[in-house]
Amino acid sequence: MGRSAVDTNKIGFSAGARMFEGPVGASEASLRPLGLLGADATLNIGQTTKQKQDRAPLVVVKQAINQQSAQIQVVLHEITQDNLRLAFGLEDSDLTALAGGDVVVTNEQVVLDANGNGVLANPVKTSVAPVVTNVGGTTTYVAGTDYIFIPRDQFGRSVIYRLSTGAIPAQATLEVDYTWTRTARVEFPIGSRTTVVERKIKLEEEYSDGRKLVAIFYRAVLSINGNITVNTDGENGMSVPVTVDGLYDPTQNKIVSIYLEG
């Protein structure tokens, strides 16, 4: 890729590095690509030590590593289902997908306000005329005589407007049958999980001389870092800031592996 440039302030990954993810214990080849990083990322390795002091005056006679940690904060360049799922700390099974397509609504009750306006819960499919009746359906009202149907007002809503010369009583409750078109969508439920999601994470950057810098987190917890940013510049697209916190993996006896390949 050849995106790296010399930076005397850090050792890390530049914008343009690739990121992959999968379940803990997955092989490298099976990890899913998440796309490119949208900004430079620094890999932070923390370490605390414990010491034994003796003699007079006191000197350190023995020292050992007490704890190590690894963390990297990345900006995923695109808003995708996988990137959002990771940022929100969710599993695939937590997501709810709703297919797009036409939805038929029957007997939706609409209450007219003092001005004679009633707003439907969904924007009506304009090619299918709604059917407006009284509650119970014993009287069917006529468009243009009893009411005016407004497919879209200035807010994108579908509105029924009562005509004072028609048969609809003032501030009546109506029943409406109509069709609307639902857009396909995926729900990311926040606050429903009671356990932390752990993932295997790989970052990979190829340098201009052909070498690769690779970091593998065998167990990691991901969380959103700051705010999801939606840029107004269409060329830059969108971005998802994520913090990757490495956990000790007893099967690997390590937190993270760093490779310089080539």
PDB file of C-alpha atoms in Angstrom:
ATOM      1  CA  MET A   1       0.000   0.000   0.000  1.00  0.00           C
ATOM      2  CA  GLY A   2       2.914   2.341   0.644  1.00  0.00           C
ATOM      3  CA  ARG A   3       0.926   4.798   2.751  1.00  0.00           C
ATOM      4  CA  SER A   4       3.380   5.036   5.668  1.00  0.00           C
ATOM      5  CA  ALA A   5       5.446   8.127   6.358  1.00  0.00           C
ATOM      6  CA  VAL A   6       8.114   8.771   8.988  1.00  0.00           C
ATOM      7  CA  ASP A   7       6.699  10.062  12.278  1.00  0.00           C
ATOM      8  CA  THR A   8       9.246  10.696  15.011  1.00  0.00           C
ATOM      9  CA  ASN A   9       6.578  10.879  17.716  1.00  0.00           C
ATOM     10  CA  LYS A  10       5.151   7.374  17.638  1.00  0.00           C
ATOM     11  CA  ILE A  11       5.298   3.774  16.536  1.00  0.00           C
ATOM     12  CA  GLY A  12       1.999   2.720  15.061  1.00  0.00           C
ATOM     13  CA  PHE A  13      -0.205   2.318  12.027  1.00  0.00           C
ATOM     14  CA  SER A  14      -0.959   5.040   9.514  1.00  0.00           C
ATOM     15  CA  ALA A  15      -4.242   5.850   7.820  1.00  0.00           C
ATOM     16  CA  GLY A  16      -4.611   3.219   5.126  1.00  0.00           C
ATOM     17  CA  ALA A  17      -3.705   0.248   7.315  1.00  0.00           C
ATOM     18  CA  ARG A  18      -6.125  -2.692   7.219  1.00  0.00           C
ATOM     19  CA  MET A  19      -8.087  -4.137  10.136  1.00  0.00           C
ATOM     20  CA  PHE A  20      -9.642  -7.604  10.518  1.00  0.00           C
ATOM     21  CA  GLU A  21     -11.807  -9.243  13.212  1.00  0.00           C
ATOM     22  CA  GLY A  22     -13.278 -12.562  14.233  1.00  0.00           C
ATOM     23  CA  PRO A  23     -14.168 -14.718  17.229  1.00  0.00           C
ATOM     24  CA  VAL A  24     -11.517 -15.541  19.822  1.00  0.00           C
ATOM     25  CA  GLY A  25      -9.531 -18.561  18.646  1.00  0.00           C
ATOM     26  CA  ALA A  26     -10.263 -18.039  14.949  1.00  0.00           C
ATOM     27  CA  SER A  27      -7.500 -18.532  12.398  1.00  0.00           C
ATOM     28  CA  GLU A  28      -5.967 -15.468  10.763  1.00  0.00           C
ATOM     29  CA  ALA A  29      -7.252 -16.557   7.361  1.00  0.00           C
ATOM     30  CA  SER A  30     -10.866 -16.603   8.580  1.00  0.00           C
ATOM     31  CA  LEU A  31     -10.879 -13.075  10.042  1.00  0.00           C
ATOM     32  CA  ARG A  32     -13.297 -10.662   8.378  1.00  0.00           C
ATOM     33  CA  PRO A  33     -11.865  -7.509   6.756  1.00  0.00           C
ATOM     34  CA  LEU A  34     -13.209  -4.263   8.213  1.00  0.00           C
ATOM     35  CA  GLY A  35     -11.648  -1.968   5.650  1.00  0.00           C
ATOM     36  CA  LEU A  36      -9.021   0.746   6.004  1.00  0.00           C
ATOM     37  CA  LEU A  37      -8.237   2.972   8.943  1.00  0.00           C
ATOM     38  CA  GLY A  38      -9.381   6.552   8.487  1.00  0.00           C
ATOM     39  CA  ALA A  39      -6.632   8.066  10.644  1.00  0.00           C
ATOM     40  CA  ASP A  40      -3.237   7.231  12.113  1.00  0.00           C
ATOM     41  CA  ALA A  41      -3.348   4.885  15.125  1.00  0.00           C
ATOM     42  CA  THR A  42      -0.802   4.438  17.906  1.00  0.00           C
ATOM     43  CA  LEU A  43      -0.306   1.095  19.626  1.00  0.00           C
ATOM     44  CA  ASN A  44       0.177   1.728  23.350  1.00  0.00           C
ATOM     45  CA  ILE A  45       1.926  -0.865  25.523  1.00  0.00           C
ATOM     46  CA  GLY A  46       1.682  -0.257  29.267  1.00  0.00           C
ATOM     47  CA  GLN A  47       3.723  -1.924  31.996  1.00  0.00           C
ATOM     48  CA  THR A  48       3.878  -1.801  35.784  1.00  0.00           C
ATOM     49  CA  THR A  49       6.599  -3.427  37.880  1.00  0.00           C
ATOM     50  CA  LYS A  50       7.045  -4.525  41.468  1.00  0.00           C
ATOM     51  CA  GLN A  51      10.325  -4.051  43.295  1.00  0.00           C
ATOM     52  CA  LYS A  52      12.113  -5.377  46.324  1.00  0.00           C
ATOM     53  CA  GLN A  53      14.363  -2.934  48.135  1.00  0.00           C
ATOM     54  CA  ASP A  54      17.031  -3.728  50.707  1.00  0.00           C
ATOM     55  CA  ARG A  55      20.191  -2.429  52.351  1.00  0.00           C
ATOM     56  CA  ALA A  56      20.914   0.998  53.711  1.00  0.00           C
ATOM     57  CA  PRO A  57      20.462   3.247  51.946  1.00  0.00           C
ATOM     58  CA  LEU A  58      17.664   1.381  50.178  1.00  0.00           C
ATOM     59  CA  VAL A  59      18.430   0.081  46.720  1.00  0.00           C
ATOM     60  CA  VAL A  60      16.422  -2.077  44.324  1.00  0.00           C
ATOM     61  CA  VAL A  61      17.681  -5.631  44.660  1.00  0.00           C
ATOM     62  CA  LYS A  62      14.973  -7.371  42.642  1.00  0.00           C
ATOM     63  CA  GLN A  63      12.435  -6.248  40.064  1.00  0.00           C
ATOM     64  CA  ALA A  64       9.698  -8.063  38.149  1.00  0.00           C
ATOM     65  CA  ILE A  65       6.909  -7.223  35.756  1.00  0.00           C
ATOM     66  CA  ASN A  66       3.627  -6.912  37.619  1.00  0.00           C
ATOM     67  CA  GLN A  67       1.216  -6.181  34.767  1.00  0.00           C
ATOM     68  CA  GLN A  68       1.246  -5.401  31.054  1.00  0.00           C
ATOM     69  CA  SER A  69      -1.474  -3.964  28.845  1.00  0.00           C
ATOM     70  CA  ALA A  70      -1.996  -3.212  25.174  1.00  0.00           C
ATOM     71  CA  GLN A  71      -4.409  -0.742  23.627  1.00  0.00           C
ATOM     72  CA  ILE A  72      -4.915   0.887  20.263  1.00  0.00           C
ATOM     73  CA  GLN A  73      -7.429   3.552  19.283  1.00  0.00           C
ATOM     74  CA  VAL A  74      -8.469   3.340  15.659  1.00  0.00           C
ATOM     75  CA  VAL A  75     -10.832   5.155  13.331  1.00  0.00           C
ATOM     76  CA  LEU A  76     -12.603   2.751  10.990  1.00  0.00           C
ATOM     77  CA  HIS A  77     -13.028   4.558   7.698  1.00  0.00           C
ATOM     78  CA  GLU A  78     -16.562   3.419   6.874  1.00  0.00           C
ATOM     79  CA  ILE A  79     -19.892   3.043   8.646  1.00  0.00           C
ATOM     80  CA  THR A  80     -20.767  -0.589   7.941  1.00  0.00           C
ATOM     81  CA  GLN A  81     -22.762  -3.201   9.835  1.00  0.00           C
ATOM     82  CA  ASP A  82     -19.611  -4.946  11.092  1.00  0.00           C
ATOM     83  CA  ASN A  83     -17.914  -1.711  12.148  1.00  0.00           C
ATOM     84  CA  LEU A  84     -20.943  -0.490  14.089  1.00  0.00           C
ATOM     85  CA  ARG A  85     -21.462  -3.904  15.694  1.00  0.00           C
ATOM     86  CA  LEU A  86     -17.904  -3.848  17.023  1.00  0.00           C
ATOM     87  CA  ALA A  87     -18.088  -0.248  18.217  1.00  0.00           C
ATOM     88  CA  PHE A  88     -21.289  -0.984  20.141  1.00  0.00           C
ATOM     89  CA  GLY A  89     -19.862  -4.180  21.687  1.00  0.00           C
ATOM     90  CA  LEU A  90     -22.406  -6.519  20.087  1.00  0.00           C
ATOM     91  CA  GLU A  91     -22.477  -9.999  18.565  1.00  0.00           C
ATOM     92  CA  ASP A  92     -24.035 -10.854  15.197  1.00  0.00           C
ATOM     93  CA  SER A  93     -26.851 -12.607  17.070  1.00  0.00           C
ATOM     94  CA  ASP A  94     -27.735  -9.357  18.875  1.00  0.00           C
ATOM     95  CA  LEU A  95     -28.687  -7.608  15.647  1.00  0.00           C
ATOM     96  CA  THR A  96     -32.223  -7.559  14.266  1.00  0.00           C
ATOM     97  CA  ALA A  97     -32.617  -7.239  10.495  1.00  0.00           C
ATOM     98  CA  LEU A  98     -35.874  -6.026   8.967  1.00  0.00           C
ATOM     99  CA  ALA A  99     -36.396  -6.690   5.281  1.00  0.00           C
ATOM    100  CA  GLY A 100     -37.546  -3.885   3.051  1.00  0.00           C
ATOM    101  CA  GLY A 101     -40.722  -3.990   0.992  1.00  0.00           C
ATOM    102  CA  ASP A 102     -44.397  -3.128   1.005  1.00  0.00           C
ATOM    103  CA  VAL A 103     -46.279  -3.329   4.304  1.00  0.00           C
ATOM    104  CA  VAL A 104     -50.088  -3.465   4.376  1.00  0.00           C
ATOM    105  CA  VAL A 105     -51.709  -1.631   7.299  1.00  0.00           C
ATOM    106  CA  THR A 106     -55.319  -2.374   8.252  1.00  0.00           C
ATOM    107  CA  ASN A 107     -57.633  -0.321  10.478  1.00  0.00           C
ATOM    108  CA  GLU A 108     -55.027   2.164  11.690  1.00  0.00           C
ATOM    109  CA  GLN A 109     -56.884   4.637  13.895  1.00  0.00           C
ATOM    110  CA  VAL A 110     -56.249   8.305  13.124  1.00  0.00           C
ATOM    111  CA  VAL A 111     -57.646  11.094  15.311  1.00  0.00           C
ATOM    112  CA  LEU A 112     -58.386  14.402  13.590  1.00  0.00           C
ATOM    113  CA  ASP A 113     -57.197  17.506  15.417  1.00  0.00           C
ATOM    114  CA  ALA A 114     -59.136  20.749  15.863  1.00  0.00           C
ATOM    115  CA  ASN A 115     -58.002  21.882  12.406  1.00  0.00           C
ATOM    116  CA  GLY A 116     -59.263  18.704  10.756  1.00  0.00           C
ATOM    117  CA  ASN A 117     -55.831  17.147  10.193  1.00  0.00           C
ATOM    118  CA  GLY A 118     -54.938  13.511  10.881  1.00  0.00           C
ATOM    119  CA  VAL A 119     -51.415  12.146  10.410  1.00  0.00           C
ATOM    120  CA  LEU A 120     -50.763   8.517   9.456  1.00  0.00           C
ATOM    121  CA  ALA A 121     -48.056   6.576  11.267  1.00  0.00           C
ATOM    122  CA  ASN A 122     -46.169   5.887   8.020  1.00  0.00           C
ATOM    123  CA  PRO A 123     -45.788   7.650   4.660  1.00  0.00           C
ATOM    124  CA  VAL A 124     -48.250   6.040   2.264  1.00  0.00           C
ATOM    125  CA  LYS A 125     -47.205   4.341  -0.965  1.00  0.00           C
ATOM    126  CA  THR A 126     -48.644   6.822  -3.446  1.00  0.00           C
ATOM    127  CA  SER A 127     -49.601   4.239  -6.080  1.00  0.00           C
ATOM    128  CA  VAL A 128     -52.089   2.585  -3.686  1.00  0.00           C
ATOM    129  CA  ALA A 129     -55.001   4.795  -2.600  1.00  0.00           C
ATOM    130  CA  PRO A 130     -55.846   4.587   1.120  1.00  0.00           C
ATOM    131  CA  VAL A 131     -59.320   3.550   2.277  1.00  0.00           C
ATOM    132  CA  VAL A 132     -60.791   5.824   4.973  1.00  0.00           C
ATOM    133  CA  THR A 133     -63.773   4.739   7.103  1.00  0.00           C
ATOM    134  CA  ASN A 134     -65.351   5.429  10.452  1.00  0.00           C
ATOM    135  CA  VAL A 135     -64.410   3.213  13.399  1.00  0.00           C
ATOM    136  CA  GLY A 136     -65.943  -0.164  12.644  1.00  0.00           C
ATOM    137  CA  GLY A 137     -65.888   0.372   8.882  1.00  0.00           C
ATOM    138  CA  THR A 138     -69.623   0.902   8.391  1.00  0.00           C
ATOM    139  CA  THR A 139     -69.105   4.147   6.440  1.00  0.00           C
ATOM    140  CA  THR A 140     -66.472   4.630   3.734  1.00  0.00           C
ATOM    141  CA  TYR A 141     -65.533   8.239   3.144  1.00  0.00           C
ATOM    142  CA  VAL A 142     -64.829   9.665  -0.305  1.00  0.00           C
ATOM    143  CA  ALA A 143     -61.638  11.526  -1.204  1.00  0.00           C
ATOM    144  CA  GLY A 144     -62.370  14.977  -2.601  1.00  0.00           C
ATOM    145  CA  THR A 145     -65.840  14.993  -1.034  1.00  0.00           C
ATOM    146  CA  ASP A 146     -65.302  14.134   2.624  1.00  0.00           C
ATOM    147  CA  TYR A 147     -61.558  14.673   2.906  1.00  0.00           C
ATOM    148  CA  ILE A 148     -58.420  15.620   1.020  1.00  0.00           C
ATOM    149  CA  PHE A 149     -55.537  13.183   1.143  1.00  0.00           C
ATOM    150  CA  ILE A 150     -52.063  14.764   1.201  1.00  0.00           C
ATOM    151  CA  PRO A 151     -49.484  12.057   0.320  1.00  0.00           C
ATOM    152  CA  ARG A 152     -46.567  14.129   1.647  1.00  0.00           C
ATOM    153  CA  ASP A 153     -46.606  17.341   3.625  1.00  0.00           C
ATOM    154  CA  GLN A 154     -43.531  19.533   4.140  1.00  0.00           C
ATOM    155  CA  PHE A 155     -42.308  17.086   6.800  1.00  0.00           C
ATOM    156  CA  GLY A 156     -42.710  13.986   4.614  1.00  0.00           C
ATOM    157  CA  ARG A 157     -45.849  12.786   6.429  1.00  0.00           C
ATOM    158  CA  SER A 158     -49.102  11.471   4.925  1.00  0.00           C
ATOM    159  CA  VAL A 159     -52.053  13.584   6.096  1.00  0.00           C
ATOM    160  CA  ILE A 160     -55.844  13.321   5.892  1.00  0.00           C
ATOM    161  CA  TYR A 161     -57.584  16.725   5.900  1.00  0.00           C
ATOM    162  CA  ARG A 162     -61.293  16.802   6.747  1.00  0.00           C
ATOM    163  CA  LEU A 163     -63.566  18.875   4.500  1.00  0.00           C
ATOM    164  CA  SER A 164     -66.188  20.750   6.488  1.00  0.00           C
ATOM    165  CA  THR A 165     -68.752  20.157   3.722  1.00  0.00           C
ATOM    166  CA  GLY A 166     -68.310  16.379   3.888  1.00  0.00           C
ATOM    167  CA  ALA A 167     -69.692  13.619   6.105  1.00  0.00           C
ATOM    168  CA  ILE A 168     -66.749  13.256   8.514  1.00  0.00           C
ATOM    169  CA  PRO A 169     -67.594  14.661  11.972  1.00  0.00           C
ATOM    170  CA  ALA A 170     -65.264  17.237  13.523  1.00  0.00           C
ATOM    171  CA  GLN A 171     -62.352  15.732  15.506  1.00  0.00           C
ATOM    172  CA  ALA A 172     -63.488  12.245  14.528  1.00  0.00           C
ATOM    173  CA  THR A 173     -61.498   9.052  14.908  1.00  0.00           C
ATOM    174  CA  LEU A 174     -61.009   7.358  11.534  1.00  0.00           C
ATOM    175  CA  GLU A 175     -59.814   3.934  10.462  1.00  0.00           C
ATOM    176  CA  VAL A 176     -57.451   3.844   7.499  1.00  0.00           C
ATOM    177  CA  ASP A 177     -56.215   0.958   5.342  1.00  0.00           C
ATOM    178  CA  TYR A 178     -53.082   1.729   3.333  1.00  0.00           C
ATOM    179  CA  THR A 179     -49.772   0.403   2.056  1.00  0.00           C
ATOM    180  CA  TRP A 180     -46.353   1.844   2.826  1.00  0.00           C
ATOM    181  CA  THR A 181     -42.863   0.830   1.745  1.00  0.00           C
ATOM    182  CA  ARG A 182     -40.451  -0.010   4.541  1.00  0.00           C
ATOM    183  CA  THR A 183     -36.736   0.505   3.973  1.00  0.00           C
ATOM    184  CA  ALA A 184     -34.513  -2.438   4.872  1.00  0.00           C
ATOM    185  CA  ARG A 185     -32.718  -1.755   8.139  1.00  0.00           C
ATOM    186  CA  VAL A 186     -30.649  -3.358  10.873  1.00  0.00           C
ATOM    187  CA  GLU A 187     -31.211  -2.606  14.556  1.00  0.00           C
ATOM    188  CA  PHE A 188     -28.253  -2.345  16.956  1.00  0.00           C
ATOM    189  CA  PRO A 189     -29.814  -2.730  20.444  1.00  0.00           C
ATOM    190  CA  ILE A 190     -27.838  -0.730  23.004  1.00  0.00           C
ATOM    191  CA  GLY A 191     -28.095  -1.694  26.674  1.00  0.00           C
ATOM    192  CA  SER A 192     -29.492  -5.203  26.227  1.00  0.00           C
ATOM    193  CA  ARG A 193     -26.276  -7.186  26.802  1.00  0.00           C
ATOM    194  CA  THR A 194     -25.095  -8.307  30.245  1.00  0.00           C
ATOM    195  CA  THR A 195     -21.797  -9.877  29.122  1.00  0.00           C
ATOM    196  CA  VAL A 196     -18.765  -8.373  27.411  1.00  0.00           C
ATOM    197  CA  VAL A 197     -18.029  -9.375  23.815  1.00  0.00           C
ATOM    198  CA  GLU A 198     -14.455 -10.497  23.142  1.00  0.00           C
ATOM    199  CA  ARG A 199     -12.975 -10.606  19.638  1.00  0.00           C
ATOM    200  CA  LYS A 200      -9.733 -11.447  17.883  1.00  0.00           C
ATOM    201  CA  ILE A 201      -8.311  -8.402  16.085  1.00  0.00           C
ATOM    202  CA  LYS A 202      -5.598  -8.055  13.462  1.00  0.00           C
ATOM    203  CA  LEU A 203      -4.071  -4.862  12.087  1.00  0.00           C
ATOM    204  CA  GLU A 204      -1.817  -4.962   9.051  1.00  0.00           C
ATOM    205  CA  GLU A 205       0.129  -2.268   7.259  1.00  0.00           C
ATOM    206  CA  GLU A 206       2.297  -2.707   4.190  1.00  0.00           C
ATOM    207  CA  TYR A 207       5.247  -0.363   3.826  1.00  0.00           C
ATOM    208  CA  SER A 208       6.583   1.071   0.599  1.00  0.00           C
ATOM    209  CA  ASP A 209       9.576  -1.312   0.718  1.00  0.00           C
ATOM    210  CA  GLY A 210       7.307  -4.375   0.824  1.00  0.00           C
ATOM    211  CA  ARG A 211       7.577  -5.130   4.539  1.00  0.00           C
ATOM    212  CA  LYS A 212       4.498  -5.532   6.723  1.00  0.00           C
ATOM    213  CA  LEU A 213       3.801  -4.515  10.303  1.00  0.00           C
ATOM    214  CA  VAL A 214       1.203  -6.813  11.869  1.00  0.00           C
ATOM    215  CA  ALA A 215      -0.429  -6.684  15.306  1.00  0.00           C
ATOM    216  CA  ILE A 216      -2.679  -9.498  16.537  1.00  0.00           C
ATOM    217  CA  PHE A 217      -4.853  -9.140  19.631  1.00  0.00           C
ATOM    218  CA  TYR A 218      -5.855 -12.696  20.548  1.00  0.00           C
ATOM    219  CA  ARG A 219      -8.530 -11.509  23.008  1.00  0.00           C
ATOM    220  CA  ALA A 220      -9.794  -7.948  22.873  1.00  0.00           C
ATOM    221  CA  VAL A 221     -12.721  -5.859  24.048  1.00  0.00           C
ATOM    222  CA  LEU A 222     -13.839  -3.126  21.668  1.00  0.00           C
ATOM    223  CA  SER A 223     -15.804  -0.023  22.565  1.00  0.00           C
ATOM    224  CA  ILE A 224     -16.797   3.202  20.896  1.00  0.00           C
ATOM    225  CA  ASN A 225     -14.251   5.960  21.447  1.00  0.00           C
ATOM    226  CA  GLY A 226     -15.954   9.344  21.456  1.00  0.00           C
ATOM    227  CA  ASN A 227     -18.674   9.959  18.887  1.00  0.00           C
ATOM    228  CA  ILE A 228     -19.572   8.408  15.562  1.00  0.00           C
ATOM    229  CA  THR A 229     -18.754  11.074  13.009  1.00  0.00           C
ATOM    230  CA  VAL A 230     -20.767  11.631   9.856  1.00  0.00           C
ATOM    231  CA  ASN A 231     -18.720  13.939   7.649  1.00  0.00           C
ATOM    232  CA  THR A 232     -20.390  16.422   5.336  1.00  0.00           C
ATOM    233  CA  ASP A 233     -17.656  15.834   2.778  1.00  0.00           C
ATOM    234  CA  GLY A 234     -18.951  12.996   0.633  1.00  0.00           C
ATOM    235  CA  GLU A 235     -15.463  12.087  -0.565  1.00  0.00           C
ATOM    236  CA  ASN A 236     -14.304  11.399   2.990  1.00  0.00           C
ATOM    237  CA  GLY A 237     -17.403   9.380   3.796  1.00  0.00           C
ATOM    238  CA  MET A 238     -18.030   8.422   7.400  1.00  0.00           C
ATOM    239  CA  SER A 239     -15.978   7.111  10.297  1.00  0.00           C
ATOM    240  CA  VAL A 240     -16.352   5.001  13.448  1.00  0.00           C
ATOM    241  CA  PRO A 241     -13.840   5.611  16.293  1.00  0.00           C
ATOM    242  CA  VAL A 242     -13.069   2.430  18.250  1.00  0.00           C
ATOM    243  CA  THR A 243     -10.839   1.569  21.214  1.00  0.00           C
ATOM    244  CA  VAL A 244      -9.308  -1.928  21.201  1.00  0.00           C
ATOM    245  CA  ASP A 245      -8.245  -3.133  24.669  1.00  0.00           C
ATOM    246  CA  GLY A 246      -6.147  -6.289  24.674  1.00  0.00           C
ATOM    247  CA  LEU A 247      -6.753  -9.038  27.253  1.00  0.00           C
ATOM    248  CA  TYR A 248      -4.367 -11.772  28.344  1.00  0.00           C
ATOM    249  CA  ASP A 249      -5.011 -14.995  26.438  1.00  0.00           C
ATOM    250  CA  PRO A 250      -3.927 -18.015  28.533  1.00  0.00           C
ATOM    251  CA  THR A 251      -3.914 -20.315  25.502  1.00  0.00           C
ATOM    252  CA  GLN A 252      -1.384 -18.041  23.772  1.00  0.00           C
ATOM    253  CA  ASN A 253       0.319 -16.838  26.990  1.00  0.00           C
ATOM    254  CA  LYS A 254       0.320 -13.292  25.632  1.00  0.00           C
ATOM    255  CA  ILE A 255      -1.826 -10.218  25.066  1.00  0.00           C
ATOM    256  CA  VAL A 256      -0.701  -9.142  21.620  1.00  0.00           C
ATOM    257  CA  SER A 257       1.848 -10.285  19.046  1.00  0.00           C
ATOM    258  CA  ILE A 258       3.742  -7.807  16.874  1.00  0.00           C
ATOM    259  CA  TYR A 259       5.282  -9.049  13.640  1.00  0.00           C
ATOM    260  CA  LEU A 260       7.550  -7.285  11.183  1.00  0.00           C
ATOM    261  CA  GLU A 261       7.327  -9.351   8.023  1.00  0.00           C
ATOM    262  CA  GLY A 262       9.540  -9.243   4.963  1.00  0.00           C
TER     263      GLY A 262
END
